[in-house]
XYZ file of C-alpha atoms in Angstrom:
461
model
C -16.619 -19.566 -23.088
C -14.888 -19.741 -19.705
C -16.532 -23.054 -18.466
C -16.259 -24.882 -22.164
C -12.898 -26.903 -21.858
C -12.598 -27.994 -24.265
C -9.228 -27.204 -25.710
C -7.650 -26.435 -21.824
C -8.244 -30.195 -20.900
C -6.438 -31.525 -24.489
C -3.367 -29.479 -22.519
C -3.888 -30.769 -19.313
C -4.328 -34.879 -20.438
C -1.432 -34.348 -22.947
C 1.095 -35.735 -20.505
C -1.054 -37.420 -18.314
C 2.096 -38.058 -16.149
C 2.092 -34.798 -15.103
C -1.733 -33.977 -14.805
C -1.062 -36.532 -11.700
C 1.420 -35.046 -10.515
C -0.539 -31.337 -10.790
C -3.568 -33.194 -9.167
C -0.913 -34.688 -5.788
C 0.259 -31.429 -5.496
C -3.473 -29.219 -5.260
C -4.275 -32.808 -3.825
C -1.481 -32.637 -0.762
C -2.476 -28.324 -0.405
C -6.052 -28.989 -0.142
C -5.249 -31.657 2.544
C -2.737 -29.333 4.716
C -5.255 -26.880 4.702
C -8.547 -29.703 5.897
C -6.525 -30.419 8.174
C -5.261 -27.196 9.770
C -8.410 -25.235 9.329
C -9.829 -28.641 11.415
C -7.525 -28.914 14.309
C -8.141 -25.326 14.535
C -11.497 -25.094 14.928
C -11.320 -28.586 17.308
C -10.087 -26.309 19.477
C -12.073 -23.608 20.309
C -15.042 -25.844 19.834
C -13.504 -28.646 22.668
C -11.974 -25.415 24.708
C -16.597 -24.405 25.727
C -18.017 -27.530 25.075
C -18.292 -26.951 29.494
C -19.354 -23.354 29.005
C -21.695 -24.349 26.508
C -22.940 -26.461 28.553
C -23.419 -24.511 32.021
C -27.252 -23.126 32.530
C -26.910 -20.014 33.177
C -27.609 -15.970 31.870
C -24.592 -14.413 34.042
C -21.466 -15.855 34.917
C -18.989 -14.231 38.097
C -15.059 -15.561 37.401
C -11.975 -13.487 39.096
C -10.234 -10.714 37.764
C -6.919 -12.871 37.380
C -8.691 -16.256 35.723
C -7.043 -16.897 32.790
C -9.126 -19.750 31.176
C -10.881 -23.636 31.862
C -8.228 -24.784 34.021
C -6.330 -21.241 35.704
C -9.609 -20.329 37.180
C -8.858 -18.260 40.308
C -10.347 -18.278 43.605
C -13.790 -15.349 44.958
C -15.674 -15.087 47.661
C -18.656 -16.514 47.144
C -20.141 -13.742 48.832
C -19.932 -11.597 45.353
C -22.285 -13.856 43.757
C -25.232 -14.340 47.155
C -25.193 -9.937 46.622
C -26.445 -10.705 42.093
C -29.982 -12.923 44.587
C -30.807 -9.604 45.912
C -30.849 -7.960 42.148
C -33.929 -7.594 40.167
C -34.888 -9.366 37.749
C -32.116 -12.419 40.076
C -34.308 -15.679 40.287
C -31.467 -18.111 41.846
C -27.021 -18.320 41.789
C -25.348 -20.866 41.358
C -21.554 -21.757 42.718
C -19.492 -23.830 41.045
C -16.075 -25.356 41.810
C -13.910 -26.331 39.109
C -9.748 -27.656 39.804
C -7.905 -30.627 38.314
C -7.018 -33.554 40.829
C -4.492 -36.702 40.156
C -6.754 -39.497 38.806
C -4.829 -42.437 39.473
C -4.060 -45.369 36.240
C -5.845 -48.761 38.305
C -4.705 -50.534 35.209
C -0.704 -49.252 35.392
C 1.257 -51.382 37.582
C 3.660 -48.532 38.686
C 0.943 -46.677 40.128
C 0.538 -43.605 37.634
C -1.400 -39.910 37.528
C -2.935 -38.169 34.619
C -4.666 -35.326 35.727
C -8.396 -34.948 34.895
C -10.660 -31.955 35.402
C -13.209 -32.175 38.789
C -16.632 -30.454 39.217
C -18.501 -29.040 41.835
C -22.093 -27.942 42.815
C -25.026 -27.959 44.871
C -26.648 -31.624 43.324
C -29.535 -29.787 44.467
C -29.604 -27.019 41.973
C -29.426 -27.244 37.903
C -26.394 -26.254 36.565
C -25.146 -28.070 33.656
C -27.274 -30.446 30.598
C -24.951 -32.700 29.566
C -26.407 -35.760 28.227
C -26.249 -37.457 31.499
C -25.543 -35.498 33.936
C -28.967 -34.163 35.386
C -29.969 -37.149 35.596
C -27.784 -38.749 37.502
C -26.851 -35.955 39.844
C -28.320 -36.410 42.466
C -26.141 -39.745 43.222
C -23.454 -37.020 43.658
C -25.308 -36.988 47.159
C -23.572 -39.848 48.125
C -20.086 -39.254 49.758
C -17.188 -39.875 47.928
C -19.285 -40.888 44.733
C -18.759 -39.229 41.180
C -19.952 -38.770 37.921
C -17.535 -40.066 34.912
C -17.406 -38.966 31.511
C -17.726 -41.213 28.821
C -16.355 -39.026 26.771
C -13.185 -38.977 28.438
C -9.705 -40.216 27.214
C -8.883 -43.750 27.249
C -6.462 -43.032 29.357
C -7.965 -42.736 31.754
C -9.059 -46.645 32.416
C -11.970 -49.245 31.292
C -14.596 -47.025 33.152
C -17.271 -46.885 30.776
C -16.509 -50.865 30.266
C -16.164 -51.164 34.256
C -19.894 -50.069 35.081
C -21.158 -52.618 32.288
C -22.026 -49.605 29.804
C -19.642 -51.028 26.655
C -22.344 -51.458 24.029
C -24.711 -48.102 25.060
C -21.963 -46.434 25.088
C -22.603 -44.381 21.833
C -26.225 -44.012 22.672
C -27.861 -41.525 24.958
C -30.840 -43.544 26.451
C -31.228 -42.633 30.251
C -30.240 -46.376 30.597
C -27.021 -45.655 29.013
C -25.548 -43.539 31.810
C -25.611 -45.515 34.399
C -23.212 -47.260 36.183
C -24.690 -50.571 37.151
C -21.050 -51.894 38.735
C -18.854 -50.482 41.933
C -16.156 -48.799 40.596
C -13.552 -47.143 42.589
C -11.006 -45.268 41.625
C -8.088 -42.318 43.571
C -8.620 -38.098 42.706
C -6.065 -36.443 44.513
C -5.273 -39.223 46.771
C -8.960 -39.352 48.015
C -11.177 -43.435 47.452
C -14.198 -42.647 44.951
C -17.038 -44.230 43.052
C -17.436 -43.439 39.473
C -21.616 -43.509 40.963
C -23.264 -42.530 37.044
C -21.672 -40.849 33.328
C -22.697 -37.967 31.106
C -20.621 -37.242 28.195
C -18.206 -34.123 27.426
C -15.874 -35.189 26.134
C -11.785 -34.439 25.731
C -10.260 -30.771 25.213
C -6.035 -29.675 24.910
C -6.846 -28.411 28.529
C -8.558 -31.321 29.778
C -8.501 -35.055 28.940
C -11.333 -36.155 30.933
C -13.899 -34.677 34.150
C -15.398 -36.102 37.026
C -18.490 -34.277 37.826
C -19.854 -34.956 42.069
C -20.859 -32.054 45.017
C -20.209 -29.287 46.674
C -19.489 -30.917 49.308
C -17.073 -33.955 47.973
C -15.465 -31.507 46.398
C -14.552 -29.941 49.028
C -13.721 -33.578 50.531
C -11.036 -33.730 48.017
C -9.326 -30.663 47.402
C -9.312 -30.525 51.759
C -6.870 -27.690 51.411
C -9.851 -26.082 49.969
C -12.114 -24.233 51.822
C -16.331 -23.998 51.691
C -16.863 -20.777 49.916
C -13.844 -19.834 47.502
C -15.577 -20.713 44.429
C -14.277 -20.093 41.276
C -18.035 -19.902 38.897
C -20.580 -17.950 40.284
C -23.283 -18.573 37.803
C -26.899 -16.512 37.532
C -30.367 -17.498 36.467
C -32.024 -14.637 35.850
C -36.228 -13.841 34.706
C -37.082 -15.395 31.060
C -37.868 -11.524 30.125
C -34.942 -9.794 31.954
C -31.972 -7.909 29.967
C -28.825 -9.964 31.217
C -26.744 -6.179 30.171
C -29.529 -4.582 32.373
C -28.888 -6.934 34.950
C -25.117 -6.898 34.412
C -25.036 -3.400 35.123
C -26.719 -3.182 37.873
C -24.667 -5.555 39.719
C -21.689 -3.508 38.257
C -23.874 -0.443 40.096
C -24.179 -2.078 43.635
C -20.006 -2.543 43.922
C -17.800 0.821 45.766
C -15.187 0.883 42.946
C -16.192 3.955 40.459
C -13.580 2.873 37.251
C -14.833 -0.405 34.929
C -12.243 -2.286 33.103
C -13.876 -3.603 30.271
C -11.923 -5.272 26.186
C -10.021 -3.052 24.740
C -11.030 -5.461 21.925
C -14.849 -4.152 21.078
C -14.062 -1.135 23.087
C -11.159 1.466 22.090
C -9.922 4.552 24.458
C -11.980 8.062 22.722
C -10.129 10.073 25.187
C -13.518 11.258 27.388
C -15.589 8.501 28.351
C -13.472 5.725 27.723
C -10.137 5.929 28.607
C -6.231 4.486 27.886
C -5.358 1.682 31.151
C -2.322 1.761 32.177
C 0.083 -1.461 33.919
C 3.686 -0.593 37.162
C 5.503 -2.464 37.290
C 9.025 -1.287 39.000
C 12.046 -1.164 36.120
C 15.655 -2.290 36.611
C 16.336 0.788 38.088
C 13.688 0.537 40.620
C 11.967 3.594 38.670
C 8.123 2.720 38.384
C 7.471 2.262 35.323
C 3.416 3.044 33.886
C 3.124 1.173 29.524
C 0.233 0.977 28.323
C -2.243 -1.957 28.803
C -3.409 -3.367 25.092
C -5.766 -5.524 26.115
C -8.707 -3.372 28.541
C -9.848 0.396 28.977
C -11.263 2.271 31.966
C -14.654 4.315 32.160
C -16.400 5.596 35.288
C -19.153 3.108 35.973
C -20.981 6.485 35.944
C -20.949 6.641 32.418
C -21.394 2.856 31.544
C -24.263 1.290 29.640
C -26.043 -0.750 28.627
C -24.779 -0.585 24.303
C -21.121 -0.877 26.387
C -22.213 -4.376 27.872
C -23.738 -5.525 24.300
C -20.155 -4.799 22.705
C -18.449 -6.219 25.589
C -20.688 -8.599 27.122
C -17.812 -8.600 29.962
C -16.810 -5.792 32.378
C -14.350 -6.201 35.370
C -15.055 -4.374 38.999
C -13.203 -4.535 41.902
C -13.016 -8.137 43.230
C -14.938 -9.281 40.249
C -15.632 -10.175 36.902
C -19.123 -10.368 35.148
C -20.217 -12.216 31.732
C -23.070 -12.504 29.275
C -22.340 -16.898 28.605
C -21.134 -15.880 25.090
C -18.824 -13.358 27.104
C -17.877 -16.356 28.817
C -17.845 -19.072 25.977
C -15.954 -15.739 24.076
C -13.049 -15.562 27.336
C -11.995 -18.612 26.567
C -11.520 -19.152 23.440
C -10.069 -15.906 22.967
C -6.902 -17.250 25.919
C -6.488 -20.321 23.213
C -7.036 -17.805 20.101
C -4.544 -14.476 21.916
C -2.492 -15.898 25.377
C -1.740 -19.769 23.455
C 0.875 -19.892 20.162
C -1.912 -22.800 18.833
C -3.943 -20.614 17.674
C -1.990 -19.255 15.611
C 0.077 -21.846 14.603
C -3.470 -24.045 13.085
C -3.836 -20.502 10.987
C 0.129 -20.002 9.442
C -0.441 -23.410 8.421
C -3.805 -22.933 6.354
C -2.108 -20.369 4.487
C 0.931 -22.284 4.160
C -0.579 -24.799 2.503
C -2.596 -21.939 1.158
C 1.284 -21.046 -0.600
C 2.100 -24.600 -1.310
C -0.217 -25.317 -3.918
C -0.036 -21.337 -5.332
C 3.692 -22.915 -6.031
C 2.377 -26.358 -7.087
C -0.699 -25.071 -9.678
C 2.067 -22.213 -11.374
C 5.379 -24.366 -11.617
C 3.147 -26.570 -13.709
C 0.540 -24.609 -15.794
C 4.588 -22.578 -16.931
C 6.334 -25.618 -17.320
C 2.874 -26.358 -19.538
C 2.616 -23.066 -21.088
C 5.865 -23.139 -22.147
C 5.677 -26.594 -23.301
C 3.334 -25.237 -25.782
C 4.458 -21.534 -26.351
C 4.699 -23.143 -30.410
C 0.979 -23.971 -29.969
C -0.011 -21.184 -28.298
C 2.136 -18.384 -30.733
C -0.373 -20.512 -33.860
C -3.394 -19.098 -31.695
C -2.125 -15.709 -32.130
C -0.736 -16.363 -35.726
C -4.980 -16.429 -36.456
C -6.684 -13.831 -35.006
C -6.382 -15.172 -31.263
C -5.846 -11.959 -29.382
C -4.323 -12.190 -25.670
C -7.770 -13.122 -23.594
C -8.522 -15.823 -25.176
C -5.245 -17.972 -24.423
C -5.606 -16.647 -21.430
C -9.249 -18.208 -20.881
C -7.625 -20.935 -21.689
C -3.916 -20.801 -18.763
C -7.101 -19.743 -16.776
C -9.387 -23.116 -17.824
C -6.523 -25.143 -17.081
C -6.634 -23.821 -13.613
C -10.071 -24.743 -12.761
C -9.904 -28.030 -13.845
C -6.646 -29.401 -11.739
C -8.671 -26.671 -8.625
C -11.422 -29.327 -9.182
C -9.197 -32.851 -9.665
C -7.193 -31.670 -6.492
C -10.179 -30.672 -4.756
C -12.291 -34.128 -4.841
C -9.304 -36.431 -3.628
C -7.895 -33.832 -1.305
C -11.784 -34.075 0.515
C -11.976 -38.255 0.510
C -8.977 -37.787 2.033
C -8.993 -34.948 4.664
C -12.488 -37.946 5.256
C -10.523 -40.301 6.334
C -7.845 -38.403 8.917
C -10.878 -36.373 10.227
C -12.162 -39.613 11.663
C -8.803 -41.417 12.107
C -8.009 -38.200 14.256
C -11.222 -38.451 16.068
C -11.176 -42.089 16.642
C -7.623 -41.245 18.212
C -8.073 -37.770 19.873
C -11.478 -37.465 20.465
C -11.530 -34.102 19.512
C -14.715 -32.960 17.796
C -13.224 -33.172 14.130
C -16.278 -31.880 11.642
C -15.007 -31.750 7.902
C -18.039 -30.847 5.289
C -18.470 -27.484 7.570
C -14.804 -26.451 5.899
C -15.440 -28.689 2.706
C -16.804 -25.118 0.797
C -14.706 -22.537 1.894
C -11.493 -25.653 1.345
C -12.923 -26.087 -1.886
C -13.346 -21.310 -2.528
C -9.687 -21.375 -1.718
C -8.375 -24.196 -3.403
C -10.135 -22.433 -7.254
C -8.390 -18.900 -5.870
C -5.456 -20.694 -5.463
C -5.199 -22.501 -8.307
C -6.595 -19.511 -10.344
C -4.157 -17.055 -8.678
C -1.043 -19.256 -10.199
C -2.801 -19.004 -13.131
C -2.991 -15.110 -13.418
C 0.821 -15.862 -13.455
C 1.529 -18.409 -15.837
C -0.446 -15.570 -17.653
C 3.037 -13.564 -18.962
C 4.375 -15.583 -19.937
C 2.004 -16.981 -22.516
C 1.361 -12.709 -23.643
C 5.397 -13.625 -23.987
C 4.610 -15.272 -27.234
C 5.097 -13.742 -30.107
C 4.764 -15.892 -33.980
C 7.642 -13.645 -35.721
C 9.751 -14.930 -32.778
C 8.941 -18.239 -32.518
C 7.993 -18.972 -36.168
C 11.431 -16.208 -37.369
């Protein structure tokens, strides 16, 4: 009976203006939830675009690194130590920095920070479309590859390369640069030798790739051998966790630091890690680290590494590629307010929807209280009346979701074109529809108290 809704439909459509207001309110809540979920997912997806397009099974970084644009330097000797380990086939260093890209079209000489990646062009490091195709071009002095999906503020680079008509194509000829395109990065003149596609993110609006040699020319204060990321390639049949453990065992320190999120201290094998700081009185204060635990490397197991995919020892931190992706996501989710704000926006949209639907249903029930009392007098129980109200809530959820989906689709496309962020709506359609139905059913359940209070004796007496 719950899906047979003639009476509920008649109740809703009795006052069409009220129905339209209800639909508009639910549509607003649906759009709000779509946008907040979309922005949150775009944040995490765009944040790991580079990590997802690196070739490697294991990654070595500095323990002081925080995120993609906060990568600290460490000695590449640590990376080459891994080359002598069992199952390791090759290692590749990667330099990362941000440099000031001079906007040629700006008469004031305005600059905009761009992400610069430096790697050995003879090594297979990048998987982005166009990168491997054009990587040999960066062997020439001061030649870079430009990300054609960078924000437009960097200038019409794709058009100057003569590739504007092929910007949406992924054929080999779409990533060339047929003209001489010169710019300045970090006060050094460079030439765009080709294109690739990565995309903008919250951390970087644009990216260029060059050789390790050219990178050190652009950033002449950087010392050769101080790298930001070390990529380790293993044999196809090798276990990355076994290789991680072998690397850890080869280091001089006896203690390994692991993420506390996946391993909790047990007071025996896994110990609490303490942070020391100097108080106002000059005394040393010890505070428990809520993010990390410490374990003896002799007690470290493969299962520990499978859980964490991340371990730090001495001046290095070794991760699986998935662990490196989670490292970047974790920064945006926990160390910045952005992830929390988008999640809070979704919750607020849900709450706003509950309030709106409740007000509509409560008013509807109040206006038709005499009819509900009549049904009670005819022998219909509270369960039947509750079904009518829940049916109304369900119908409202569907009527509000459909236009909300359409409006959100248009806003997604508008925002995607303006920001170049990866906004995709269809993977969120079912979750948002479920949230909308739950939202309306909760409102209907709250409104039931008014229906149950309908007493024929009081109303008709």
